[in-house]
Amino acid sequence: EWQEENMAKLLARDPEATRYAIKRSCENKADVVKADEKEGGIRATLNLGHTFGHAVETESGYGTWLHGEAVSIGTAMAATMSEKLGWIDADLKERIYKILEDAQLPVKLPKESPMTVESFNKLMSLDKKVADGQLRLILLQGDLGGCVFTGEFEKNALQETIEEFVAEINA
């Protein structure tokens, strides 16, 4: 909520707001890392949006997107997929999109994107979070901030999400 209330200050590079945001981000990350030093569970949730985002970065060519921009699109995709699974409601998905958009981050692929359903599927199958041939994703569940690291999801929700985002390129 603090970020939502202070987005204008952050975008304006207000020194006090920026210092606070960096401090809280470091504290939050340190708490998660301390709770999961070997990256066996909760720590993976720091990678929300990364599996989709890394596919976008790779296929688009490194440097086309800033890492945070690609992860922003990936976060939008994770939120969309989580809603399709019924793990979050439409209001939360829209809230996530609004936070990203208010931060002036992309939430969809641009018209010139080279992404295809096939490239998403291929690149995501090579992700470091694949275990025993099974893709595992960080998805949202419950309230804002509620993440799960899982390979247990309906595969059609993944395909529908990828298809929806790729279709927007040609829309």
PDB file of C-alpha atoms in Angstrom:
ATOM      1  CA  GLU A   1       0.000   0.000   0.000  1.00  0.00           C
ATOM      2  CA  TRP A   2       2.873   2.402   0.754  1.00  0.00           C
ATOM      3  CA  GLN A   3       4.162   1.997  -2.787  1.00  0.00           C
ATOM      4  CA  GLU A   4       0.739   2.682  -4.272  1.00  0.00           C
ATOM      5  CA  GLU A   5       0.327   5.804  -2.131  1.00  0.00           C
ATOM      6  CA  ASN A   6       3.826   7.099  -2.928  1.00  0.00           C
ATOM      7  CA  MET A   7       4.276   6.154  -6.592  1.00  0.00           C
ATOM      8  CA  ALA A   8       4.304   9.788  -7.757  1.00  0.00           C
ATOM      9  CA  LYS A   9       7.103  10.587  -5.298  1.00  0.00           C
ATOM     10  CA  LEU A  10       9.067   7.542  -6.429  1.00  0.00           C
ATOM     11  CA  LEU A  11       8.706   8.476 -10.092  1.00  0.00           C
ATOM     12  CA  ALA A  12       9.795  12.028  -9.267  1.00  0.00           C
ATOM     13  CA  ARG A  13      12.885  10.544  -7.560  1.00  0.00           C
ATOM     14  CA  ASP A  14      11.975  12.127  -4.249  1.00  0.00           C
ATOM     15  CA  PRO A  15      15.066  11.361  -2.105  1.00  0.00           C
ATOM     16  CA  GLU A  16      13.180  10.509   1.094  1.00  0.00           C
ATOM     17  CA  ALA A  17      10.670   8.235  -0.650  1.00  0.00           C
ATOM     18  CA  THR A  18      13.435   6.578  -2.679  1.00  0.00           C
ATOM     19  CA  ARG A  19      15.559   5.929   0.412  1.00  0.00           C
ATOM     20  CA  TYR A  20      12.580   4.430   2.217  1.00  0.00           C
ATOM     21  CA  ALA A  21      11.634   2.216  -0.746  1.00  0.00           C
ATOM     22  CA  ILE A  22      15.191   0.910  -1.084  1.00  0.00           C
ATOM     23  CA  LYS A  23      15.490   0.335   2.666  1.00  0.00           C
ATOM     24  CA  ARG A  24      12.193  -1.609   2.843  1.00  0.00           C
ATOM     25  CA  SER A  25      13.055  -3.604  -0.285  1.00  0.00           C
ATOM     26  CA  CYS A  26      16.386  -4.642   1.204  1.00  0.00           C
ATOM     27  CA  GLU A  27      14.782  -5.506   4.546  1.00  0.00           C
ATOM     28  CA  ASN A  28      12.056  -7.564   2.859  1.00  0.00           C
ATOM     29  CA  LYS A  29      14.550  -9.444   0.691  1.00  0.00           C
ATOM     30  CA  ALA A  30      16.868 -10.059   3.658  1.00  0.00           C
ATOM     31  CA  ASP A  31      13.967 -11.493   5.677  1.00  0.00           C
ATOM     32  CA  VAL A  32      13.069 -13.883   2.858  1.00  0.00           C
ATOM     33  CA  VAL A  33      16.676 -14.943   2.247  1.00  0.00           C
ATOM     34  CA  LYS A  34      17.252 -15.462   5.976  1.00  0.00           C
ATOM     35  CA  ALA A  35      14.152 -17.663   6.163  1.00  0.00           C
ATOM     36  CA  ASP A  36      15.324 -19.737   3.175  1.00  0.00           C
ATOM     37  CA  GLU A  37      19.099 -19.557   2.806  1.00  0.00           C
ATOM     38  CA  LYS A  38      19.309 -22.544   0.433  1.00  0.00           C
ATOM     39  CA  GLU A  39      16.494 -21.350  -1.881  1.00  0.00           C
ATOM     40  CA  GLY A  40      14.356 -24.364  -1.175  1.00  0.00           C
ATOM     41  CA  GLY A  41      10.982 -22.705  -0.798  1.00  0.00           C
ATOM     42  CA  ILE A  42       9.841 -19.183   0.043  1.00  0.00           C
ATOM     43  CA  ARG A  43      12.955 -17.574  -1.436  1.00  0.00           C
ATOM     44  CA  ALA A  44      11.845 -18.629  -4.901  1.00  0.00           C
ATOM     45  CA  THR A  45       8.900 -16.235  -4.531  1.00  0.00           C
ATOM     46  CA  LEU A  46      11.365 -13.368  -5.072  1.00  0.00           C
ATOM     47  CA  ASN A  47      11.293 -14.508  -8.700  1.00  0.00           C
ATOM     48  CA  LEU A  48       7.633 -13.665  -9.393  1.00  0.00           C
ATOM     49  CA  GLY A  49       7.352 -12.864 -13.102  1.00  0.00           C
ATOM     50  CA  HIS A  50      10.873 -14.032 -13.918  1.00  0.00           C
ATOM     51  CA  THR A  51      10.102 -17.239 -15.837  1.00  0.00           C
ATOM     52  CA  PHE A  52       7.839 -15.408 -18.285  1.00  0.00           C
ATOM     53  CA  GLY A  53      10.142 -12.368 -18.224  1.00  0.00           C
ATOM     54  CA  HIS A  54      13.311 -14.319 -19.011  1.00  0.00           C
ATOM     55  CA  ALA A  55      11.592 -15.803 -22.056  1.00  0.00           C
ATOM     56  CA  VAL A  56      10.723 -12.269 -23.227  1.00  0.00           C
ATOM     57  CA  GLU A  57      14.300 -11.073 -22.622  1.00  0.00           C
ATOM     58  CA  THR A  58      15.858 -14.015 -24.441  1.00  0.00           C
ATOM     59  CA  GLU A  59      13.627 -14.025 -27.513  1.00  0.00           C
ATOM     60  CA  SER A  60      13.674 -10.230 -27.818  1.00  0.00           C
ATOM     61  CA  GLY A  61      17.462 -10.079 -27.504  1.00  0.00           C
ATOM     62  CA  TYR A  62      19.190  -8.973 -24.333  1.00  0.00           C
ATOM     63  CA  GLY A  63      19.230  -5.207 -24.113  1.00  0.00           C
ATOM     64  CA  THR A  64      15.936  -4.753 -25.971  1.00  0.00           C
ATOM     65  CA  TRP A  65      14.184  -4.703 -22.607  1.00  0.00           C
ATOM     66  CA  LEU A  66      15.512  -3.706 -19.237  1.00  0.00           C
ATOM     67  CA  HIS A  67      15.319  -6.699 -16.892  1.00  0.00           C
ATOM     68  CA  GLY A  68      12.650  -4.981 -14.780  1.00  0.00           C
ATOM     69  CA  GLU A  69      10.523  -4.253 -17.841  1.00  0.00           C
ATOM     70  CA  ALA A  70      10.571  -7.893 -18.938  1.00  0.00           C
ATOM     71  CA  VAL A  71       9.799  -9.027 -15.375  1.00  0.00           C
ATOM     72  CA  SER A  72       6.919  -6.530 -15.273  1.00  0.00           C
ATOM     73  CA  ILE A  73       5.356  -8.206 -18.306  1.00  0.00           C
ATOM     74  CA  GLY A  74       6.067 -11.557 -16.649  1.00  0.00           C
ATOM     75  CA  THR A  75       4.374 -10.401 -13.458  1.00  0.00           C
ATOM     76  CA  ALA A  76       1.316  -9.354 -15.453  1.00  0.00           C
ATOM     77  CA  MET A  77       1.317 -12.802 -17.067  1.00  0.00           C
ATOM     78  CA  ALA A  78       1.640 -14.520 -13.669  1.00  0.00           C
ATOM     79  CA  ALA A  79      -1.260 -12.434 -12.340  1.00  0.00           C
ATOM     80  CA  THR A  80      -3.366 -13.265 -15.393  1.00  0.00           C
ATOM     81  CA  MET A  81      -2.620 -16.971 -15.088  1.00  0.00           C
ATOM     82  CA  SER A  82      -3.323 -16.912 -11.344  1.00  0.00           C
ATOM     83  CA  GLU A  83      -6.727 -15.368 -12.019  1.00  0.00           C
ATOM     84  CA  LYS A  84      -7.462 -17.995 -14.696  1.00  0.00           C
ATOM     85  CA  LEU A  85      -6.676 -20.675 -12.109  1.00  0.00           C
ATOM     86  CA  GLY A  86      -9.064 -19.012  -9.636  1.00  0.00           C
ATOM     87  CA  TRP A  87      -6.208 -18.413  -7.191  1.00  0.00           C
ATOM     88  CA  ILE A  88      -6.733 -14.629  -7.119  1.00  0.00           C
ATOM     89  CA  ASP A  89      -9.767 -12.551  -7.958  1.00  0.00           C
ATOM     90  CA  ALA A  90     -10.163 -10.066 -10.805  1.00  0.00           C
ATOM     91  CA  ASP A  91      -9.858  -7.086  -8.440  1.00  0.00           C
ATOM     92  CA  LEU A  92      -6.406  -8.191  -7.289  1.00  0.00           C
ATOM     93  CA  LYS A  93      -5.254  -8.811 -10.839  1.00  0.00           C
ATOM     94  CA  GLU A  94      -6.402  -5.320 -11.809  1.00  0.00           C
ATOM     95  CA  ARG A  95      -4.681  -3.858  -8.745  1.00  0.00           C
ATOM     96  CA  ILE A  96      -1.403  -5.505  -9.766  1.00  0.00           C
ATOM     97  CA  TYR A  97      -1.742  -4.183 -13.315  1.00  0.00           C
ATOM     98  CA  LYS A  98      -2.453  -0.698 -11.944  1.00  0.00           C
ATOM     99  CA  ILE A  99       0.627  -0.774  -9.689  1.00  0.00           C
ATOM    100  CA  LEU A 100       2.813  -1.748 -12.646  1.00  0.00           C
ATOM    101  CA  GLU A 101       1.215   0.807 -14.968  1.00  0.00           C
ATOM    102  CA  ASP A 102       1.446   3.554 -12.335  1.00  0.00           C
ATOM    103  CA  ALA A 103       5.160   2.734 -12.103  1.00  0.00           C
ATOM    104  CA  GLN A 104       5.295   3.262 -15.885  1.00  0.00           C
ATOM    105  CA  LEU A 105       6.185  -0.378 -16.492  1.00  0.00           C
ATOM    106  CA  PRO A 106       4.846  -2.458 -19.395  1.00  0.00           C
ATOM    107  CA  VAL A 107       2.105  -5.030 -18.812  1.00  0.00           C
ATOM    108  CA  LYS A 108       1.853  -6.397 -22.352  1.00  0.00           C
ATOM    109  CA  LEU A 109       4.087  -7.247 -25.256  1.00  0.00           C
ATOM    110  CA  PRO A 110       4.640  -4.468 -27.800  1.00  0.00           C
ATOM    111  CA  LYS A 111       3.481  -4.733 -31.413  1.00  0.00           C
ATOM    112  CA  GLU A 112       7.065  -5.367 -32.585  1.00  0.00           C
ATOM    113  CA  SER A 113       7.633  -8.254 -30.169  1.00  0.00           C
ATOM    114  CA  PRO A 114       9.054 -11.434 -31.707  1.00  0.00           C
ATOM    115  CA  MET A 115       7.305 -13.599 -29.089  1.00  0.00           C
ATOM    116  CA  THR A 116       5.240 -16.557 -30.251  1.00  0.00           C
ATOM    117  CA  VAL A 117       3.450 -19.289 -28.338  1.00  0.00           C
ATOM    118  CA  GLU A 118       6.184 -21.664 -29.499  1.00  0.00           C
ATOM    119  CA  SER A 119       9.037 -19.418 -28.322  1.00  0.00           C
ATOM    120  CA  PHE A 120       7.430 -18.975 -24.899  1.00  0.00           C
ATOM    121  CA  ASN A 121       6.960 -22.727 -24.500  1.00  0.00           C
ATOM    122  CA  LYS A 122      10.496 -23.543 -25.666  1.00  0.00           C
ATOM    123  CA  LEU A 123      12.266 -20.929 -23.577  1.00  0.00           C
ATOM    124  CA  MET A 124      10.221 -21.554 -20.443  1.00  0.00           C
ATOM    125  CA  SER A 125      11.003 -25.277 -20.689  1.00  0.00           C
ATOM    126  CA  LEU A 126      14.690 -24.357 -20.325  1.00  0.00           C
ATOM    127  CA  ASP A 127      14.172 -22.261 -17.188  1.00  0.00           C
ATOM    128  CA  LYS A 128      16.276 -23.082 -14.121  1.00  0.00           C
ATOM    129  CA  LYS A 129      13.075 -23.730 -12.157  1.00  0.00           C
ATOM    130  CA  VAL A 130      12.227 -26.758 -14.316  1.00  0.00           C
ATOM    131  CA  ALA A 131      12.681 -29.901 -12.189  1.00  0.00           C
ATOM    132  CA  ASP A 132      12.385 -33.447 -13.492  1.00  0.00           C
ATOM    133  CA  GLY A 133      10.984 -32.083 -16.740  1.00  0.00           C
ATOM    134  CA  GLN A 134       8.230 -30.161 -14.968  1.00  0.00           C
ATOM    135  CA  LEU A 135       7.938 -26.401 -15.260  1.00  0.00           C
ATOM    136  CA  ARG A 136       7.489 -24.745 -11.873  1.00  0.00           C
ATOM    137  CA  LEU A 137       6.227 -21.197 -11.634  1.00  0.00           C
ATOM    138  CA  ILE A 138       5.818 -18.559  -8.978  1.00  0.00           C
ATOM    139  CA  LEU A 139       2.137 -17.677  -9.045  1.00  0.00           C
ATOM    140  CA  LEU A 140      -0.170 -15.613  -6.885  1.00  0.00           C
ATOM    141  CA  GLN A 141      -2.642 -17.016  -4.420  1.00  0.00           C
ATOM    142  CA  GLY A 142      -4.905 -15.239  -1.963  1.00  0.00           C
ATOM    143  CA  ASP A 143      -4.107 -11.661  -1.011  1.00  0.00           C
ATOM    144  CA  LEU A 144      -1.538  -9.264  -2.471  1.00  0.00           C
ATOM    145  CA  GLY A 145       1.898 -10.683  -1.717  1.00  0.00           C
ATOM    146  CA  GLY A 146       0.666 -14.260  -1.446  1.00  0.00           C
ATOM    147  CA  CYS A 147       2.901 -16.336  -3.708  1.00  0.00           C
ATOM    148  CA  VAL A 148       3.299 -20.046  -4.314  1.00  0.00           C
ATOM    149  CA  PHE A 149       6.161 -21.857  -6.035  1.00  0.00           C
ATOM    150  CA  THR A 150       4.579 -24.804  -7.785  1.00  0.00           C
ATOM    151  CA  GLY A 151       4.436 -27.120 -10.744  1.00  0.00           C
ATOM    152  CA  GLU A 152       0.917 -28.117  -9.749  1.00  0.00           C
ATOM    153  CA  PHE A 153      -1.299 -26.025 -11.987  1.00  0.00           C
ATOM    154  CA  GLU A 154      -3.638 -26.583 -14.907  1.00  0.00           C
ATOM    155  CA  LYS A 155      -1.468 -26.524 -18.039  1.00  0.00           C
ATOM    156  CA  ASN A 156      -4.328 -25.118 -20.101  1.00  0.00           C
ATOM    157  CA  ALA A 157      -4.258 -21.969 -17.916  1.00  0.00           C
ATOM    158  CA  LEU A 158      -0.591 -21.515 -18.846  1.00  0.00           C
ATOM    159  CA  GLN A 159      -1.306 -21.986 -22.544  1.00  0.00           C
ATOM    160  CA  GLU A 160      -4.326 -19.657 -22.456  1.00  0.00           C
ATOM    161  CA  THR A 161      -2.222 -16.970 -20.769  1.00  0.00           C
ATOM    162  CA  ILE A 162       0.597 -17.254 -23.311  1.00  0.00           C
ATOM    163  CA  GLU A 163      -1.885 -17.266 -26.209  1.00  0.00           C
ATOM    164  CA  GLU A 164      -3.674 -14.204 -24.813  1.00  0.00           C
ATOM    165  CA  PHE A 165      -0.470 -12.182 -24.493  1.00  0.00           C
ATOM    166  CA  VAL A 166       0.849 -13.225 -27.918  1.00  0.00           C
ATOM    167  CA  ALA A 167      -2.530 -12.417 -29.515  1.00  0.00           C
ATOM    168  CA  GLU A 168      -2.260  -8.838 -28.222  1.00  0.00           C
ATOM    169  CA  ILE A 169       0.813  -8.329 -30.428  1.00  0.00           C
ATOM    170  CA  ASN A 170      -1.314  -8.678 -33.546  1.00  0.00           C
ATOM    171  CA  ALA A 171      -4.427  -6.971 -32.176  1.00  0.00           C
TER     172      ALA A 171
END
